[in-house]
Short mmCIF file of C-alpha atoms in Angstrom, two decimals:
data_model
loop_
_atom_site.label_atom_id
_atom_site.label_comp_id
_atom_site.label_asym_id
_atom_site.label_seq_id
_atom_site.Cartn_x
_atom_site.Cartn_y
_atom_site.Cartn_z
CA UNK A 1 0.00 0.00 0.00
CA UNK A 2 1.33 3.44 -0.94
CA UNK A 3 2.42 5.83 1.79
CA UNK A 4 -0.27 8.41 2.59
CA UNK A 5 0.19 12.11 3.36
CA UNK A 6 -1.99 15.07 4.30
CA UNK A 7 -2.54 18.03 2.00
CA UNK A 8 -3.73 21.34 3.47
CA UNK A 9 -5.14 23.86 1.00
CA UNK A 10 -4.94 27.60 1.57
CA UNK A 11 -6.70 30.00 1.77
CA UNK A 12 -9.77 27.74 1.98
CA UNK A 13 -8.95 25.64 5.06
CA UNK A 14 -9.56 22.25 3.41
CA UNK A 15 -7.55 19.10 4.09
CA UNK A 16 -7.40 15.75 2.33
CA UNK A 17 -5.25 12.63 2.08
CA UNK A 18 -3.07 11.73 -0.88
CA UNK A 19 -1.11 8.60 -1.72
CA UNK A 20 2.29 8.45 -3.35
CA UNK A 21 0.73 6.40 -6.16
CA UNK A 22 -1.67 9.16 -7.31
CA UNK A 23 -1.53 12.79 -8.32
CA UNK A 24 -2.79 15.48 -5.98
CA UNK A 25 -5.61 16.20 -8.44
CA UNK A 26 -6.64 12.54 -8.65
CA UNK A 27 -6.71 12.35 -4.86
CA UNK A 28 -9.05 15.33 -4.82
CA UNK A 29 -11.31 13.66 -7.42
CA UNK A 30 -11.40 10.50 -5.31
CA UNK A 31 -12.64 12.46 -2.30
CA UNK A 32 -15.16 14.66 -4.12
CA UNK A 33 -13.12 17.88 -3.82
CA UNK A 34 -13.65 20.01 -6.94
CA UNK A 35 -10.28 21.58 -7.62
CA UNK A 36 -10.10 23.64 -10.80
CA UNK A 37 -8.72 21.60 -13.70
CA UNK A 38 -8.70 21.43 -17.46
CA UNK A 39 -6.73 18.99 -19.61
CA UNK A 40 -5.49 16.77 -16.72
CA UNK A 41 -2.36 16.16 -18.80
CA UNK A 42 -0.07 19.01 -17.73
CA UNK A 43 -0.74 21.01 -20.89
CA UNK A 44 -2.91 23.83 -19.57
CA UNK A 45 -2.55 25.84 -16.37
CA UNK A 46 -6.02 25.52 -14.85
CA UNK A 47 -4.75 23.55 -11.84
CA UNK A 48 -1.57 25.63 -11.30
CA UNK A 49 -0.96 26.18 -7.58
CA UNK A 50 1.83 27.23 -5.23
CA UNK A 51 3.59 24.95 -2.73
CA UNK A 52 3.95 26.71 0.61
CA UNK A 53 5.47 23.74 2.41
CA UNK A 54 6.28 20.10 1.73
CA UNK A 55 7.89 17.77 -0.79
CA UNK A 56 6.14 17.66 -4.17
CA UNK A 57 7.55 16.47 -7.50
CA UNK A 58 6.16 17.01 -11.00
CA UNK A 59 6.52 14.77 -14.04
CA UNK A 60 5.47 14.85 -17.72
CA UNK A 61 4.24 18.43 -17.98
CA UNK A 62 4.46 21.16 -20.58
CA UNK A 63 6.69 24.14 -19.82
CA UNK A 64 4.07 26.26 -21.61
CA UNK A 65 1.74 25.44 -18.70
CA UNK A 66 4.35 25.89 -15.99
CA UNK A 67 7.73 27.26 -17.05
CA UNK A 68 11.10 26.53 -15.45
CA UNK A 69 11.21 29.84 -13.56
CA UNK A 70 7.79 29.16 -12.04
CA UNK A 71 8.83 25.65 -11.02
CA UNK A 72 11.90 27.09 -9.30
CA UNK A 73 9.64 29.48 -7.36
CA UNK A 74 7.40 26.63 -6.18
CA UNK A 75 4.54 26.57 -8.67
CA UNK A 76 3.14 23.17 -9.63
CA UNK A 77 0.43 21.65 -11.78
CA UNK A 78 -1.66 19.50 -9.46
CA UNK A 79 -2.52 17.02 -12.23
CA UNK A 80 1.18 16.17 -12.61
CA UNK A 81 2.19 16.45 -8.93
CA UNK A 82 3.01 13.67 -6.47
CA UNK A 83 3.34 14.42 -2.75
CA UNK A 84 6.09 12.71 -0.73
CA UNK A 85 5.33 14.40 2.59
CA UNK A 86 2.57 16.36 4.28
CA UNK A 87 2.14 19.56 2.28
CA UNK A 88 0.50 22.97 2.35
CA UNK A 89 -0.64 24.24 -1.04
CA UNK A 90 -2.01 27.64 -1.98
CA UNK A 91 -4.79 27.40 -4.56
CA UNK A 92 -4.55 30.18 -7.16
CA UNK A 93 -7.75 29.42 -9.04
CA UNK A 94 -10.79 28.17 -7.14
CA UNK A 95 -14.48 28.65 -6.43
CA UNK A 96 -14.96 28.27 -2.68
CA UNK A 97 -18.68 27.54 -3.07
CA UNK A 98 -17.92 24.67 -5.46
CA UNK A 99 -14.92 23.08 -3.75
CA UNK A 100 -16.84 20.68 -1.52
CA UNK A 101 -19.79 20.08 -3.83
CA UNK A 102 -18.04 17.57 -6.07
CA UNK A 103 -19.09 14.03 -6.91
CA UNK A 104 -16.46 11.36 -6.16
CA UNK A 105 -14.98 9.65 -9.20
CA UNK A 106 -16.75 6.44 -10.22
CA UNK A 107 -15.49 3.47 -12.25
CA UNK A 108 -18.43 2.16 -14.24
CA UNK A 109 -18.93 -0.90 -16.42
CA UNK A 110 -21.48 0.04 -19.06
CA UNK A 111 -23.21 -1.53 -22.06
CA UNK A 112 -23.77 0.08 -25.46
CA UNK A 113 -27.51 0.48 -26.10
CA UNK A 114 -27.48 2.72 -29.18
CA UNK A 115 -25.13 4.20 -31.78
CA UNK A 116 -26.69 6.79 -34.09
CA UNK A 117 -25.17 9.08 -36.70
CA UNK A 118 -26.29 12.66 -36.09
CA UNK A 119 -24.29 14.25 -38.95
CA UNK A 120 -21.59 13.02 -41.30
CA UNK A 121 -19.03 13.20 -38.47
CA UNK A 122 -20.98 13.39 -35.17
CA UNK A 123 -22.22 10.17 -33.54
CA UNK A 124 -24.52 9.72 -30.57
CA UNK A 125 -23.30 6.91 -28.29
CA UNK A 126 -25.68 5.79 -25.54
CA UNK A 127 -24.46 3.66 -22.66
CA UNK A 128 -26.38 1.93 -19.87
CA UNK A 129 -24.42 1.57 -16.61
CA UNK A 130 -24.29 -2.03 -15.38
CA UNK A 131 -22.00 -1.95 -12.37
CA UNK A 132 -22.90 0.26 -10.62
CA UNK A 133 -26.37 0.61 -12.17
CA UNK A 134 -26.26 4.42 -12.32
CA UNK A 135 -23.63 7.04 -13.12
CA UNK A 136 -23.82 10.24 -11.07
CA UNK A 137 -22.56 13.50 -12.55
CA UNK A 138 -23.35 17.18 -12.89
CA UNK A 139 -24.66 18.62 -16.17
CA UNK A 140 -21.74 19.82 -18.28
CA UNK A 141 -19.17 17.35 -16.95
CA UNK A 142 -17.26 14.70 -18.90
CA UNK A 143 -15.96 11.16 -18.46
CA UNK A 144 -13.07 9.04 -19.72
CA UNK A 145 -14.15 6.15 -21.96
CA UNK A 146 -11.68 3.30 -22.22
CA UNK A 147 -10.72 2.31 -25.77
CA UNK A 148 -11.78 -1.37 -25.95
CA UNK A 149 -8.86 -3.77 -25.86
CA UNK A 150 -6.38 -1.16 -24.63
CA UNK A 151 -5.43 0.74 -21.50
CA UNK A 152 -5.95 4.07 -23.29
CA UNK A 153 -8.95 6.34 -22.92
CA UNK A 154 -10.60 9.34 -24.52
CA UNK A 155 -12.55 12.11 -22.80
CA UNK A 156 -16.12 12.90 -23.88
CA UNK A 157 -18.81 15.11 -22.37
CA UNK A 158 -22.19 13.79 -21.31
CA UNK A 159 -25.15 15.23 -23.23
CA UNK A 160 -27.77 13.91 -20.82
CA UNK A 161 -28.43 14.80 -17.17
CA UNK A 162 -28.53 12.85 -13.93
CA UNK A 163 -32.32 12.56 -14.36
CA UNK A 164 -31.52 9.68 -16.75
CA UNK A 165 -28.57 8.29 -14.80
CA UNK A 166 -29.41 4.77 -16.02
CA UNK A 167 -28.63 5.83 -19.62
CA UNK A 168 -25.87 8.24 -20.58
CA UNK A 169 -25.44 9.87 -23.99
CA UNK A 170 -22.15 11.06 -25.49
CA UNK A 171 -21.84 13.05 -28.72
CA UNK A 172 -18.57 12.08 -30.39
CA UNK A 173 -16.86 13.64 -33.38
CA UNK A 174 -15.24 11.14 -35.73
CA UNK A 175 -11.64 11.92 -36.71
CA UNK A 176 -9.59 10.17 -39.40
CA UNK A 177 -7.52 7.63 -37.52
CA UNK A 178 -9.28 8.36 -34.23
CA UNK A 179 -8.55 5.47 -31.87
CA UNK A 180 -11.98 5.60 -30.23
CA UNK A 181 -14.18 7.40 -32.74
CA UNK A 182 -12.89 5.18 -35.54
CA UNK A 183 -14.45 2.19 -33.77
CA UNK A 184 -17.92 3.71 -34.11
CA UNK A 185 -18.13 2.70 -37.77
CA UNK A 186 -18.87 -0.90 -36.85
CA UNK A 187 -16.20 -2.13 -34.44
CA UNK A 188 -18.33 -1.10 -31.45
CA UNK A 189 -21.89 -2.42 -31.52
CA UNK A 190 -25.02 -2.64 -29.39
CA UNK A 191 -24.42 -4.94 -26.44
CA UNK A 192 -20.68 -4.32 -26.21
CA UNK A 193 -19.26 -3.31 -22.86
CA UNK A 194 -17.28 -0.11 -22.31
CA UNK A 195 -15.65 1.08 -19.10
CA UNK A 196 -15.95 4.71 -18.11
CA UNK A 197 -14.44 6.78 -15.32
CA UNK A 198 -15.70 10.14 -14.09
CA UNK A 199 -17.12 12.65 -13.70
CA UNK A 200 -14.55 15.34 -14.43
CA UNK A 201 -14.73 19.01 -15.36
CA UNK A 202 -15.91 22.33 -13.98
CA UNK A 203 -18.12 23.24 -16.95
CA UNK A 204 -21.17 23.26 -14.67
CA UNK A 205 -23.98 25.71 -14.01
CA UNK A 206 -23.18 27.64 -10.86
CA UNK A 207 -25.86 27.41 -8.21
CA UNK A 208 -27.38 30.66 -7.01
CA UNK A 209 -26.00 32.72 -9.89
CA UNK A 210 -28.40 35.05 -11.70
CA UNK A 211 -26.47 36.50 -14.64
CA UNK A 212 -27.71 35.72 -18.16
CA UNK A 213 -26.10 32.67 -19.75
CA UNK A 214 -24.42 32.75 -23.16
CA UNK A 215 -23.39 29.36 -24.61
CA UNK A 216 -20.94 29.14 -27.51
CA UNK A 217 -20.41 25.72 -29.03
CA UNK A 218 -19.22 23.87 -32.09
CA UNK A 219 -18.91 20.25 -33.23
CA UNK A 220 -19.20 17.75 -30.37
CA UNK A 221 -19.17 20.75 -28.02
CA UNK A 222 -22.93 20.47 -28.41
CA UNK A 223 -22.89 17.71 -25.74
CA UNK A 224 -22.18 19.61 -22.49
CA UNK A 225 -24.25 22.60 -23.61
CA UNK A 226 -27.19 20.32 -24.39
CA UNK A 227 -26.74 18.81 -20.93
CA UNK A 228 -26.90 22.30 -19.38
CA UNK A 229 -30.02 23.22 -21.39
CA UNK A 230 -31.75 19.95 -20.52
CA UNK A 231 -30.96 20.55 -16.84
CA UNK A 232 -32.20 24.14 -16.91
CA UNK A 233 -35.42 23.04 -18.61
CA UNK A 234 -35.96 20.18 -16.12
CA UNK A 235 -35.41 22.42 -13.09
CA UNK A 236 -37.35 25.48 -14.29
CA UNK A 237 -34.28 27.72 -14.23
CA UNK A 238 -35.30 31.30 -15.08
CA UNK A 239 -31.94 32.72 -16.21
CA UNK A 240 -31.95 34.09 -19.78
CA UNK A 241 -30.08 31.79 -22.19
CA UNK A 242 -28.60 32.54 -25.62
CA UNK A 243 -27.02 29.60 -27.46
CA UNK A 244 -24.73 30.07 -30.48
CA UNK A 245 -23.69 26.92 -32.32
CA UNK A 246 -21.01 27.04 -35.00
CA UNK A 247 -21.11 24.68 -37.98
CA UNK A 248 -20.01 24.72 -41.60
CA UNK A 249 -23.26 23.91 -43.44
CA UNK A 250 -26.91 23.12 -42.60
CA UNK A 251 -26.04 19.41 -42.86
CA UNK A 252 -23.82 19.85 -39.79
CA UNK A 253 -26.74 20.90 -37.58
CA UNK A 254 -28.61 18.42 -35.40
CA UNK A 255 -30.98 18.19 -32.42
CA UNK A 256 -32.71 21.33 -33.70
CA UNK A 257 -36.22 20.21 -32.72
CA UNK A 258 -35.13 19.31 -29.19
CA UNK A 259 -33.26 22.59 -28.74
CA UNK A 260 -36.35 24.54 -29.79
CA UNK A 261 -38.47 22.42 -27.48
CA UNK A 262 -36.17 23.05 -24.53
CA UNK A 263 -36.25 26.75 -25.33
CA UNK A 264 -40.01 26.83 -24.77
CA UNK A 265 -39.38 26.01 -21.10
CA UNK A 266 -36.62 28.60 -20.68
CA UNK A 267 -36.69 32.35 -20.10
CA UNK A 268 -35.59 34.67 -22.91
CA UNK A 269 -34.14 31.78 -24.91
CA UNK A 270 -32.46 32.31 -28.29
CA UNK A 271 -30.73 29.77 -30.50
CA UNK A 272 -28.60 30.93 -33.42
CA UNK A 273 -27.00 28.55 -35.93
CA UNK A 274 -23.77 30.13 -37.23
CA UNK A 275 -22.75 28.72 -40.62
CA UNK A 276 -19.23 29.45 -41.83
CA UNK A 277 -19.38 27.94 -45.35
CA UNK A 278 -22.90 27.54 -46.70
CA UNK A 279 -26.47 28.44 -45.78
CA UNK A 280 -28.03 26.27 -48.51
CA UNK A 281 -30.30 24.43 -48.16
CA UNK A 282 -31.75 26.56 -45.39
CA UNK A 283 -32.59 24.92 -42.03
CA UNK A 284 -36.22 24.88 -40.81
CA UNK A 285 -37.85 28.33 -40.70
CA UNK A 286 -38.02 28.47 -36.90
CA UNK A 287 -34.22 28.40 -36.67
CA UNK A 288 -32.32 31.69 -36.67
CA UNK A 289 -29.35 31.35 -39.02
CA UNK A 290 -26.47 33.77 -39.53
CA UNK A 291 -23.48 33.49 -41.82
CA UNK A 292 -19.96 33.60 -40.40
CA UNK A 293 -17.80 32.05 -37.72
CA UNK A 294 -19.58 31.62 -34.41
CA UNK A 295 -17.41 34.19 -32.62
CA UNK A 296 -18.11 36.80 -35.31
CA UNK A 297 -21.85 36.24 -34.91
CA UNK A 298 -21.61 36.48 -31.12
CA UNK A 299 -19.67 39.72 -31.47
CA UNK A 300 -22.41 41.19 -33.68
CA UNK A 301 -25.34 40.10 -31.53
CA UNK A 302 -24.06 40.30 -27.93
CA UNK A 303 -23.19 43.85 -26.92
CA UNK A 304 -22.73 43.28 -23.18
CA UNK A 305 -20.84 40.02 -22.64
CA UNK A 306 -19.23 41.52 -19.55
CA UNK A 307 -22.55 41.07 -17.76
CA UNK A 308 -23.08 37.41 -18.69
CA UNK A 309 -21.73 34.00 -17.71
CA UNK A 310 -20.27 32.41 -20.82
CA UNK A 311 -19.97 28.66 -21.40
CA UNK A 312 -17.65 27.53 -24.21
CA UNK A 313 -17.14 24.08 -25.68
CA UNK A 314 -15.87 23.05 -29.08
CA UNK A 315 -12.70 22.67 -31.16
CA UNK A 316 -9.64 24.31 -29.53
CA UNK A 317 -9.37 27.04 -32.22
CA UNK A 318 -12.99 28.03 -31.57
CA UNK A 319 -12.42 28.14 -27.81
CA UNK A 320 -9.26 30.24 -28.28
CA UNK A 321 -11.09 32.69 -30.55
CA UNK A 322 -13.98 32.96 -28.08
CA UNK A 323 -11.61 33.58 -25.16
CA UNK A 324 -9.92 36.36 -27.13
CA UNK A 325 -13.32 37.90 -27.89
CA UNK A 326 -14.34 37.77 -24.24
CA UNK A 327 -11.08 39.33 -23.09
CA UNK A 328 -11.53 42.24 -25.49
CA UNK A 329 -15.15 42.57 -24.36
CA UNK A 330 -14.16 42.74 -20.70
CA UNK A 331 -15.85 39.56 -19.48
CA UNK A 332 -14.36 38.74 -16.07
CA UNK A 333 -12.48 35.43 -16.08
CA UNK A 334 -14.60 34.08 -13.22
CA UNK A 335 -17.64 34.37 -15.52
CA UNK A 336 -16.11 32.18 -18.25
CA UNK A 337 -16.29 28.38 -18.15
CA UNK A 338 -14.87 25.88 -20.64
CA UNK A 339 -13.34 22.46 -21.11
CA UNK A 340 -10.79 22.48 -23.90
CA UNK A 341 -9.92 19.05 -25.25
CA UNK A 342 -6.97 18.08 -27.42
CA UNK A 343 -8.05 16.54 -30.71
CA UNK A 344 -6.93 12.91 -31.09
CA UNK A 345 -6.19 13.77 -34.69
CA UNK A 346 -3.06 15.61 -33.57
CA UNK A 347 -1.83 13.15 -30.96
#
């Protein structure tokens, strides 16, 4: 059994245990402590923190996320950090109201119950948990799905909510050579078993907040936003919601009827399909369509993003462009939420 140590977090007065066989971030996941995180691979800086006291070592991280000078000063990425003594760590990025509201990580054996093509490159994968019989998560979070026959995994967001915890939907973009998505063309079938681990992510609706919500998505980034909309509709949330979805052509749009149906239960709801290449043939008449990249459309239509909470999910270039737009528009960073995944096509 691995040696165990105590981690004290400042300035929030939270303690937890951590083993020498796990990262500090994984130990937090195990105990339901919601530390800020992003890629979980040492490539971003969402979990960057400062070691006040104790012996911590980092491995396999990008110096773009934490450079050599920062490491010398005592900065670490918690997803790549192993503790070898009791430690005190200062959190640099946290939401005190969310820290202790996490759901402990679950390992779930699940069965495929449906695979459905939504567009030419987006597939809906539905899984039914077997052991345990339900999978608990918050709307907007994601899970790791194990690639059958390997020890590797890929991260995908849930599109459903915990109201259907006995069936979980993932929306997955197919990439040429994708190790998981490539199996959805016939190598994975109804009845097959897939193991998932989660939930992860901080792309969740913040309880008690009242600011209008602006969602910006593209590709499989539809999944966590759809989860948020389904949750808001189910719970009668009265916050205004504007949803901008970026696609290339009308053939790349899907779930339009459900989105419009959810909007009928929401306050001041607007859905805008943003088409970057072609608007022919036109989508159904009830859908608002604008030409251009999604961030350009948002810039034209949203004049006061500084007074909204903004939820982003989609291809990394889209997320980067949206973050740049929000910075120029003066949206405070604590009002911006996103999970930015690395495309398997570039691994």
